[in-house]
PDB file of C-alpha atoms in Angstrom:
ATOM      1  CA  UNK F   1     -12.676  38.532  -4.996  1.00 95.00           C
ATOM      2  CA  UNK F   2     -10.371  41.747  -5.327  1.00 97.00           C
ATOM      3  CA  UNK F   3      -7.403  40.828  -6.309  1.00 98.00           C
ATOM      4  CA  UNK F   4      -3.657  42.768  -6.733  1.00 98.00           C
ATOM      5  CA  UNK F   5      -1.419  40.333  -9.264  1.00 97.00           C
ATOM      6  CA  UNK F   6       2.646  41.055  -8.765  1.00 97.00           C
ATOM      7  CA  UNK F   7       5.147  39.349 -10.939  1.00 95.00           C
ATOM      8  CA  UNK F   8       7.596  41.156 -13.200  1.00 93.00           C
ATOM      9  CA  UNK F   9       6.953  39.204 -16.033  1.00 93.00           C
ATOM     10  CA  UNK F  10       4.443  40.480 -18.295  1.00 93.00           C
ATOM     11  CA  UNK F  11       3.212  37.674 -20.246  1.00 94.00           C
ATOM     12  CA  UNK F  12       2.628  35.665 -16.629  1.00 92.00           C
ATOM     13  CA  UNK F  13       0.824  38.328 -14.946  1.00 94.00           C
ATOM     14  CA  UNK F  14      -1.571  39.376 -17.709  1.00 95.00           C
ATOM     15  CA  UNK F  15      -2.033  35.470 -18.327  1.00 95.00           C
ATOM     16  CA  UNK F  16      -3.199  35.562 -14.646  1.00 95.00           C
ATOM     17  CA  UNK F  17      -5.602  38.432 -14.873  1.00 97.00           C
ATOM     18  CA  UNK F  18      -6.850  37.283 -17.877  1.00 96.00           C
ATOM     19  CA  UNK F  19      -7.739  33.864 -15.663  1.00 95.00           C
ATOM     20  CA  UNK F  20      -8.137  35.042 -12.185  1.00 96.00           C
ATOM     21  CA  UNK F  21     -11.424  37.716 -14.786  1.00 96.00           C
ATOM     22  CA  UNK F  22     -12.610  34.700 -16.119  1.00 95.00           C
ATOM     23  CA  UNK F  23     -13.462  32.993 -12.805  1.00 94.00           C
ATOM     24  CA  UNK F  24     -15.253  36.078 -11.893  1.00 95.00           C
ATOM     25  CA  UNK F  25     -12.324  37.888  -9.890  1.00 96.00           C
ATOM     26  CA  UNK F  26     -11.974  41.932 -10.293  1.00 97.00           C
ATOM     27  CA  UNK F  27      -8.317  42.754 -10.563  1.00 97.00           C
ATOM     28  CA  UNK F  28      -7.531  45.996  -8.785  1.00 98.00           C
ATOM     29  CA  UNK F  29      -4.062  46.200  -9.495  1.00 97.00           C
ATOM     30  CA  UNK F  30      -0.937  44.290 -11.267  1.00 97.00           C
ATOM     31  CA  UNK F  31       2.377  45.450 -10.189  1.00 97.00           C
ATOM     32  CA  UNK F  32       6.217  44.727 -11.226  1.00 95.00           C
ATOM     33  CA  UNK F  33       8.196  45.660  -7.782  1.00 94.00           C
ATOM     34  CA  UNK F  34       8.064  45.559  -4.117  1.00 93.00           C
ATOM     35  CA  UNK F  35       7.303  48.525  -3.610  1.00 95.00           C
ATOM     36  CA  UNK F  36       4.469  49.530  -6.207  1.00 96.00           C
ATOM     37  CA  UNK F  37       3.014  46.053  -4.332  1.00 96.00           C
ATOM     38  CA  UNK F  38       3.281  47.446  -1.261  1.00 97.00           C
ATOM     39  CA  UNK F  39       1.580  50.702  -2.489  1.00 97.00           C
ATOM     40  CA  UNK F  40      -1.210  48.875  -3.738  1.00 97.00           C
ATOM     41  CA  UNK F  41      -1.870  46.691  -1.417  1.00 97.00           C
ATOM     42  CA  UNK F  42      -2.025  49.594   1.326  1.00 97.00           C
ATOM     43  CA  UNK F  43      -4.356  51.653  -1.510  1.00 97.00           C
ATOM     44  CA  UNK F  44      -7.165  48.775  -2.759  1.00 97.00           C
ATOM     45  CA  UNK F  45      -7.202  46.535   0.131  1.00 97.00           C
ATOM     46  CA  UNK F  46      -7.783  43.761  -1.081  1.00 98.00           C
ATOM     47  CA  UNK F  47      -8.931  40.295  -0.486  1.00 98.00           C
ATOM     48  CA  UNK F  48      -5.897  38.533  -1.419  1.00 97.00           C
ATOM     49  CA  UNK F  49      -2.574  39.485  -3.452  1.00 98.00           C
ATOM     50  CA  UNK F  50      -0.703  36.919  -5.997  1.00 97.00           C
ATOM     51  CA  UNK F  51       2.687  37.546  -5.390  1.00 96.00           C
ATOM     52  CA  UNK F  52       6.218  36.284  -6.989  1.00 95.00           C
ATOM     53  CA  UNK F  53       9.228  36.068  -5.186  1.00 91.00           C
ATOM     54  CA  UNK F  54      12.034  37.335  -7.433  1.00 89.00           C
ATOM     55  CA  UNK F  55      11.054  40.518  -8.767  1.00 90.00           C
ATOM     56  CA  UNK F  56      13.349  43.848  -9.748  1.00 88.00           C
ATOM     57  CA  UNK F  57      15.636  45.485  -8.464  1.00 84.00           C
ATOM     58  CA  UNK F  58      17.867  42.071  -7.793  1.00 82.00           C
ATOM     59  CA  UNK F  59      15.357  39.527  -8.328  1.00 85.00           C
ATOM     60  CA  UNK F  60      16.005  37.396  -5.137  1.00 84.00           C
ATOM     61  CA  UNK F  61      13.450  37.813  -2.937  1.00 87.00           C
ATOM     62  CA  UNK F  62      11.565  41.728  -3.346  1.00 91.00           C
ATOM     63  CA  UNK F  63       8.447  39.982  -3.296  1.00 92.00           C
ATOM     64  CA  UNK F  64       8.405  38.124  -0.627  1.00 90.00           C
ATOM     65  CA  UNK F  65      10.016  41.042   1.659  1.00 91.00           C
ATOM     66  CA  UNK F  66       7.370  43.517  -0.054  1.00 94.00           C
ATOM     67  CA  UNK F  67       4.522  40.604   0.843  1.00 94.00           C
ATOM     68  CA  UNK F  68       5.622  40.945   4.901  1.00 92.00           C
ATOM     69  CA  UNK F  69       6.234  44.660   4.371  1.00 94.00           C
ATOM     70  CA  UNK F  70       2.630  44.827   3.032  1.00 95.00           C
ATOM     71  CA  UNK F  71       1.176  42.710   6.429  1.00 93.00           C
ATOM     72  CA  UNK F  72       2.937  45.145   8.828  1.00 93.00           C
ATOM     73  CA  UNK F  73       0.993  48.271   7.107  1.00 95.00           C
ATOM     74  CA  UNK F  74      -2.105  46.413   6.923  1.00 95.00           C
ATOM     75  CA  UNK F  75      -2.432  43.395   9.083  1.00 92.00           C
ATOM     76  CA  UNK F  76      -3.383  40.258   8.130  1.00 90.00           C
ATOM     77  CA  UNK F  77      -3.492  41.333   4.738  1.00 95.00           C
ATOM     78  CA  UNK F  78      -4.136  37.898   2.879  1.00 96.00           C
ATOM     79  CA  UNK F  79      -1.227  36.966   0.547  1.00 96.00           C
ATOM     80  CA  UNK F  80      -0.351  33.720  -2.001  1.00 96.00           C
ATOM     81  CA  UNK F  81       3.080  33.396  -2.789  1.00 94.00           C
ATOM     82  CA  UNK F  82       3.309  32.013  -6.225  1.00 93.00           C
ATOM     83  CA  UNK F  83       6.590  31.405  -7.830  1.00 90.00           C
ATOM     84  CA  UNK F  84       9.044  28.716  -9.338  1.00 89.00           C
ATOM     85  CA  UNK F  85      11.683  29.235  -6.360  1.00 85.00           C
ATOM     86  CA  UNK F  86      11.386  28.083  -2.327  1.00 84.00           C
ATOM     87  CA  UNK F  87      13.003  31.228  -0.311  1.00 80.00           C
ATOM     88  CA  UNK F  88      12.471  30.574   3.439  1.00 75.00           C
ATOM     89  CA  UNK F  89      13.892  33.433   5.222  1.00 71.00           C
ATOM     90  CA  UNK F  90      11.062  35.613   4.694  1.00 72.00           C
ATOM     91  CA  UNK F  91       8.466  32.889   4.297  1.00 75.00           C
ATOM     92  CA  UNK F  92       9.174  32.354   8.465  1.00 74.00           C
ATOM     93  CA  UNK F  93       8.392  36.174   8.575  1.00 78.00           C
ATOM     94  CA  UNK F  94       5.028  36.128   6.537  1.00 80.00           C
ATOM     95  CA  UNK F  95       4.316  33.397   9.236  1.00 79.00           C
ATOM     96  CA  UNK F  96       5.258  34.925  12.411  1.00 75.00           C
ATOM     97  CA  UNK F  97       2.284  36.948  12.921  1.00 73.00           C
ATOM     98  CA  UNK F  98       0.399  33.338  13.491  1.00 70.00           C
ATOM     99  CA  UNK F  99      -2.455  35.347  11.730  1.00 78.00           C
ATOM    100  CA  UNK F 100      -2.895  33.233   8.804  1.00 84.00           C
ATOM    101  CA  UNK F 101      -4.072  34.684   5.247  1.00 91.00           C
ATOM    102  CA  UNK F 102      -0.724  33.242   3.879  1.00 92.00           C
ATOM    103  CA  UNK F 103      -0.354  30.222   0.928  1.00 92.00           C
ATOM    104  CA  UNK F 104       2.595  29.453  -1.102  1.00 92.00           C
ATOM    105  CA  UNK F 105       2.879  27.844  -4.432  1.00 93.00           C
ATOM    106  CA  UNK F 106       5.277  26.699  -6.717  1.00 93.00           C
ATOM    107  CA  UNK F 107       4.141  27.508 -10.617  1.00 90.00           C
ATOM    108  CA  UNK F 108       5.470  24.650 -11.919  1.00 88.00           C
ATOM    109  CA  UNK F 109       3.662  22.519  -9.842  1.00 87.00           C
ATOM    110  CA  UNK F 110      -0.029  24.104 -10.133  1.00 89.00           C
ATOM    111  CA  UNK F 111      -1.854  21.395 -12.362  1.00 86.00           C
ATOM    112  CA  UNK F 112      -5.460  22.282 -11.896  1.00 89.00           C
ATOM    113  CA  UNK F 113      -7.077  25.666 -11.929  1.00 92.00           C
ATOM    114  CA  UNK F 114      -9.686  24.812 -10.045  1.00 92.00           C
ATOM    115  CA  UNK F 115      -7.280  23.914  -7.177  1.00 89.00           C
ATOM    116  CA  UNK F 116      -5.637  26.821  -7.850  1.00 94.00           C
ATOM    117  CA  UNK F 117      -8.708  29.274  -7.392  1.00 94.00           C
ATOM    118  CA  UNK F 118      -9.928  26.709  -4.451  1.00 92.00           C
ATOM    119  CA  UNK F 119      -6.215  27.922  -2.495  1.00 92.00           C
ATOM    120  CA  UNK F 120      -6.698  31.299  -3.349  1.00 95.00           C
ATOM    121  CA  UNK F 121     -10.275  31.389  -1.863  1.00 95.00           C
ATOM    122  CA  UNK F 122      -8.535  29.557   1.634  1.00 92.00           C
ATOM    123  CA  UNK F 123      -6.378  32.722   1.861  1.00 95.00           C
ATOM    124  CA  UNK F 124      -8.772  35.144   0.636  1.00 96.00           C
ATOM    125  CA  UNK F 125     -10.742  33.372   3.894  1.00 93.00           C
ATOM    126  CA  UNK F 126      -8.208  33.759   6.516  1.00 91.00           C
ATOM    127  CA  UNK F 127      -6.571  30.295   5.512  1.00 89.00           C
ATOM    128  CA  UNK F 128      -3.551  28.539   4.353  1.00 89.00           C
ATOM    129  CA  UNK F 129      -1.922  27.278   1.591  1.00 91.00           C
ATOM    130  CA  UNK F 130       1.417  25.784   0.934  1.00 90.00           C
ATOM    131  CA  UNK F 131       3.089  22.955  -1.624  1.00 90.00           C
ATOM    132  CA  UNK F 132       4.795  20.029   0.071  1.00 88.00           C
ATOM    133  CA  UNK F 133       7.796  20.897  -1.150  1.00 85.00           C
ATOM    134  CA  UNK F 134       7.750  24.423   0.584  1.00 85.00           C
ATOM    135  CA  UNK F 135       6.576  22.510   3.979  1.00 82.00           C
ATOM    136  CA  UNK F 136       9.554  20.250   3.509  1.00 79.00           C
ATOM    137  CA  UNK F 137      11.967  22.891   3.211  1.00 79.00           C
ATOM    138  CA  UNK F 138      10.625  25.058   5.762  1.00 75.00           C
ATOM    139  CA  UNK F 139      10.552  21.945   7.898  1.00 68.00           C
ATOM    140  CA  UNK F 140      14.791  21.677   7.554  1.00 64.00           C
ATOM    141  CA  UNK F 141      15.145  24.353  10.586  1.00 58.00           C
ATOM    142  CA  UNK F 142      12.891  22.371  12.671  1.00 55.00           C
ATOM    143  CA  UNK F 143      13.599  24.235  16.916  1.00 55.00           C
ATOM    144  CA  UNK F 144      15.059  21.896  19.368  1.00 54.00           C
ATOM    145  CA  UNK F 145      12.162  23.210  21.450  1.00 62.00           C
ATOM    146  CA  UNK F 146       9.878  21.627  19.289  1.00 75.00           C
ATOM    147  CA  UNK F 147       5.940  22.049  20.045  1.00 78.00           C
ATOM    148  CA  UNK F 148       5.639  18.937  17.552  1.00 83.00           C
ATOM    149  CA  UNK F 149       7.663  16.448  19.618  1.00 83.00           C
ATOM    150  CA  UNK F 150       4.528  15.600  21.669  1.00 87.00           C
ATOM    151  CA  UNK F 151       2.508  14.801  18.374  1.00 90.00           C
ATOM    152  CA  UNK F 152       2.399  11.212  16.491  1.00 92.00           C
ATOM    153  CA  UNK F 153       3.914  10.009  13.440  1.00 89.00           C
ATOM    154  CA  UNK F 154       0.230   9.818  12.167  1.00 93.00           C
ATOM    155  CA  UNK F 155      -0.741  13.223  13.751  1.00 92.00           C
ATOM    156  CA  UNK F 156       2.508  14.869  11.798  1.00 91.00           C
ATOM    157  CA  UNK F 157       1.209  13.115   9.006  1.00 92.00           C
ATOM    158  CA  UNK F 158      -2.543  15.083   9.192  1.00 93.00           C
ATOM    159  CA  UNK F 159      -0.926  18.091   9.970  1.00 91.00           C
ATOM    160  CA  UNK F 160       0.906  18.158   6.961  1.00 90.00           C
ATOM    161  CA  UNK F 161      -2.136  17.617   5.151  1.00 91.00           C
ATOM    162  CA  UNK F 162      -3.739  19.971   6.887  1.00 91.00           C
ATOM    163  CA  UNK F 163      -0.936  22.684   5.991  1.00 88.00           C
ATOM    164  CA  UNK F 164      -1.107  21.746   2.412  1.00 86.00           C
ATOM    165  CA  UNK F 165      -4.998  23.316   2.760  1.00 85.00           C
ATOM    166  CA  UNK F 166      -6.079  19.587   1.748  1.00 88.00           C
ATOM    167  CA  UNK F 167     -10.283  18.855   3.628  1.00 89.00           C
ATOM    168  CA  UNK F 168     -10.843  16.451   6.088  1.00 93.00           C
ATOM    169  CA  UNK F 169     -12.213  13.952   3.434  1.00 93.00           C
ATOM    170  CA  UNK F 170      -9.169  14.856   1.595  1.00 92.00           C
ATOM    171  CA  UNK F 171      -7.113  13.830   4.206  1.00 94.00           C
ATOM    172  CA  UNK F 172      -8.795  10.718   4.608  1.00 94.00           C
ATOM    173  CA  UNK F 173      -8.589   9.563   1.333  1.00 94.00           C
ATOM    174  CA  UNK F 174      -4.561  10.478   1.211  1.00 93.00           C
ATOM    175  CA  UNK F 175      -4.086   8.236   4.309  1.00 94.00           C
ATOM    176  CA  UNK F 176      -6.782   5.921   3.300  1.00 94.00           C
ATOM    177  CA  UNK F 177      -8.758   6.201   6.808  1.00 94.00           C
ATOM    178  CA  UNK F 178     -12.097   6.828   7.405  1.00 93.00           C
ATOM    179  CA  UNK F 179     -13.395  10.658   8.053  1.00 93.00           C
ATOM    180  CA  UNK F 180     -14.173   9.871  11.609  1.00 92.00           C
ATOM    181  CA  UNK F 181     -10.660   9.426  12.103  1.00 94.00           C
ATOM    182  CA  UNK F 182      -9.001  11.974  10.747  1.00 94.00           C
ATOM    183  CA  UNK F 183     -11.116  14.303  13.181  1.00 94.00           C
ATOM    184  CA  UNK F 184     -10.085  12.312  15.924  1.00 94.00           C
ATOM    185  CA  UNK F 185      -6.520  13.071  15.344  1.00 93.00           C
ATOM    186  CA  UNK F 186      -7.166  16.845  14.597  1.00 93.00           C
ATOM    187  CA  UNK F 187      -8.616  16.715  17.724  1.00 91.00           C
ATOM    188  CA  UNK F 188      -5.769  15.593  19.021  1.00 92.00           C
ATOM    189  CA  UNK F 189      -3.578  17.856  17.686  1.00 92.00           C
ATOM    190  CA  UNK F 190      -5.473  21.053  18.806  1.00 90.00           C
ATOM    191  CA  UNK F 191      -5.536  19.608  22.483  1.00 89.00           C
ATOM    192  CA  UNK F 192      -1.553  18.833  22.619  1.00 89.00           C
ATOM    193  CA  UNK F 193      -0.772  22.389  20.934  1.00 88.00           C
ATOM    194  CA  UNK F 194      -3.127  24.180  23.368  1.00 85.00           C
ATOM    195  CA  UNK F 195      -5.924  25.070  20.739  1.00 84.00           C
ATOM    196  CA  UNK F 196      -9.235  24.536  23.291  1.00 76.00           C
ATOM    197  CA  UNK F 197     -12.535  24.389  21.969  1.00 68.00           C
ATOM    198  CA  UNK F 198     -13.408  28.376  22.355  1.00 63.00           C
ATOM    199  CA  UNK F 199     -11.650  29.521  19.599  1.00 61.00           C
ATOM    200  CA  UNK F 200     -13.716  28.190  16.223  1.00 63.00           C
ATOM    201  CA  UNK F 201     -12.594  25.441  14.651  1.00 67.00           C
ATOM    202  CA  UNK F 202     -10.913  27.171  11.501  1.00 69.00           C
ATOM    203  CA  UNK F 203      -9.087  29.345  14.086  1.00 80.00           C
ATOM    204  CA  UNK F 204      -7.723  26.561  15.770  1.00 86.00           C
ATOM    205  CA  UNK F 205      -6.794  24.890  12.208  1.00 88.00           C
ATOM    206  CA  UNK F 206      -5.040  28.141  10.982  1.00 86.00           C
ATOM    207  CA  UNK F 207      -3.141  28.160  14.076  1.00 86.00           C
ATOM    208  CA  UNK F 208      -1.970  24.664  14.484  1.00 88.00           C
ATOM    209  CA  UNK F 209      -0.655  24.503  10.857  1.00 87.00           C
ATOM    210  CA  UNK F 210       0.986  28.158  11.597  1.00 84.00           C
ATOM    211  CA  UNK F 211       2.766  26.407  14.503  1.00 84.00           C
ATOM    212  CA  UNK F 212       3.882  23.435  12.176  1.00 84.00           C
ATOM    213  CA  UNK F 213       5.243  25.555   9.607  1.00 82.00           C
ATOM    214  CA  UNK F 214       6.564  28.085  11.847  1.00 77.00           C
ATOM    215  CA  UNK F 215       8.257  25.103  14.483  1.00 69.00           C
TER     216      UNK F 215
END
């Protein structure tokens, strides 16, 4: 994978080209601002961008304003935010072009590198990404018009799973049911949101956890 690193901290963002060229990524580019991300995103292209949230000049949210910036001058552009801090306001605008290619992390809660690279690869892929604790706060604006409503407690349930990037087996072992059931209830879900069967079934996947996160 090609890969743009932004993070104004040094010592982060060389640790994570030093680990993002060890599991066989190229880094194209490592930035400190918005804007140089911008800038290199729109120059290299690339299949995904690692992006913090709180970079110069005020450190509140540049990167994630520079991250939607970046998807309006080349869309879809796949981004993972990756930081210690939840900001939602511009996480509902990486969302709202229900293309997918977005994840977001929290540092302090990446345990495993292998799960890690695996959530990088999702968005890299067209996928999602996103820690519980940024569904759960992007989940506190929830519409009164909500597409949800129709769903089950146990269908919100795989949803959220599903929005976390966790597999089908994955899903089955968190909610200790068998496999055949948890694609029952994903089938579910894509038939009450309006997802039919001619779009593939990643499509459909990217799109129903877009319209959870976004709802």
């Amino acid at each position: 994978m090609r890969v743009v690193v932004a993070d104004d901290a040094v010592l982060i963002r060389e640790g994570l080209v030093r680990l993002l060229e060890e599991f066989g990524c190229e880094v194209v580019a490592t930035v400190g601002d918005g804007t140089a991300l911008v800038e290199a995103i729109a120059e290299h292209v690339p299949d995904v961008s690692v992006v913090d949230v709180r970079m110069p000049p005020s450190f509140t949210d540049e990167g994630l304003k520079a991250a939607v910036e970046a998807r309006r001058r080349v869309p879809g552009a796949p981004v993972l935010i990756l930081s210690q801090y939840v900001e939602v306001s511009y996480a509902d605008d990486l969302l709202a072009d229900a293309r997918g290619a977005v994840g977001y992390l929290l540092k302090d809660r990446v345990v495993d590198v292998d799960e890690f690279l695996e959530g990088l690869r999702r968005v890299a892929a067209g996928g999602t990404v996103f820690d519980p604790q940024v569904v759960s706060q992007l989940m506190v604006r929830r519409r009164k018009d909500d597409p949800l409503a129709q769903l089950t407690p146990r269908e919100r349930e795989v949803l959220g799973l599903m929005a976390e990037g966790r597999s089908n087996p994955a899903i089955g072992r968190q909610l200790v049911i068998s496999d055949g059931a948890v694609e029952k209830h994903i089938r579910s879900i894509f038939s009450k949101l309006g997802l039919y069967a001619d779009d593939a079934d990643q499509h459909r996947r990217v799109l129903a956890v877009l319209t959870y996160l976004r709802s």
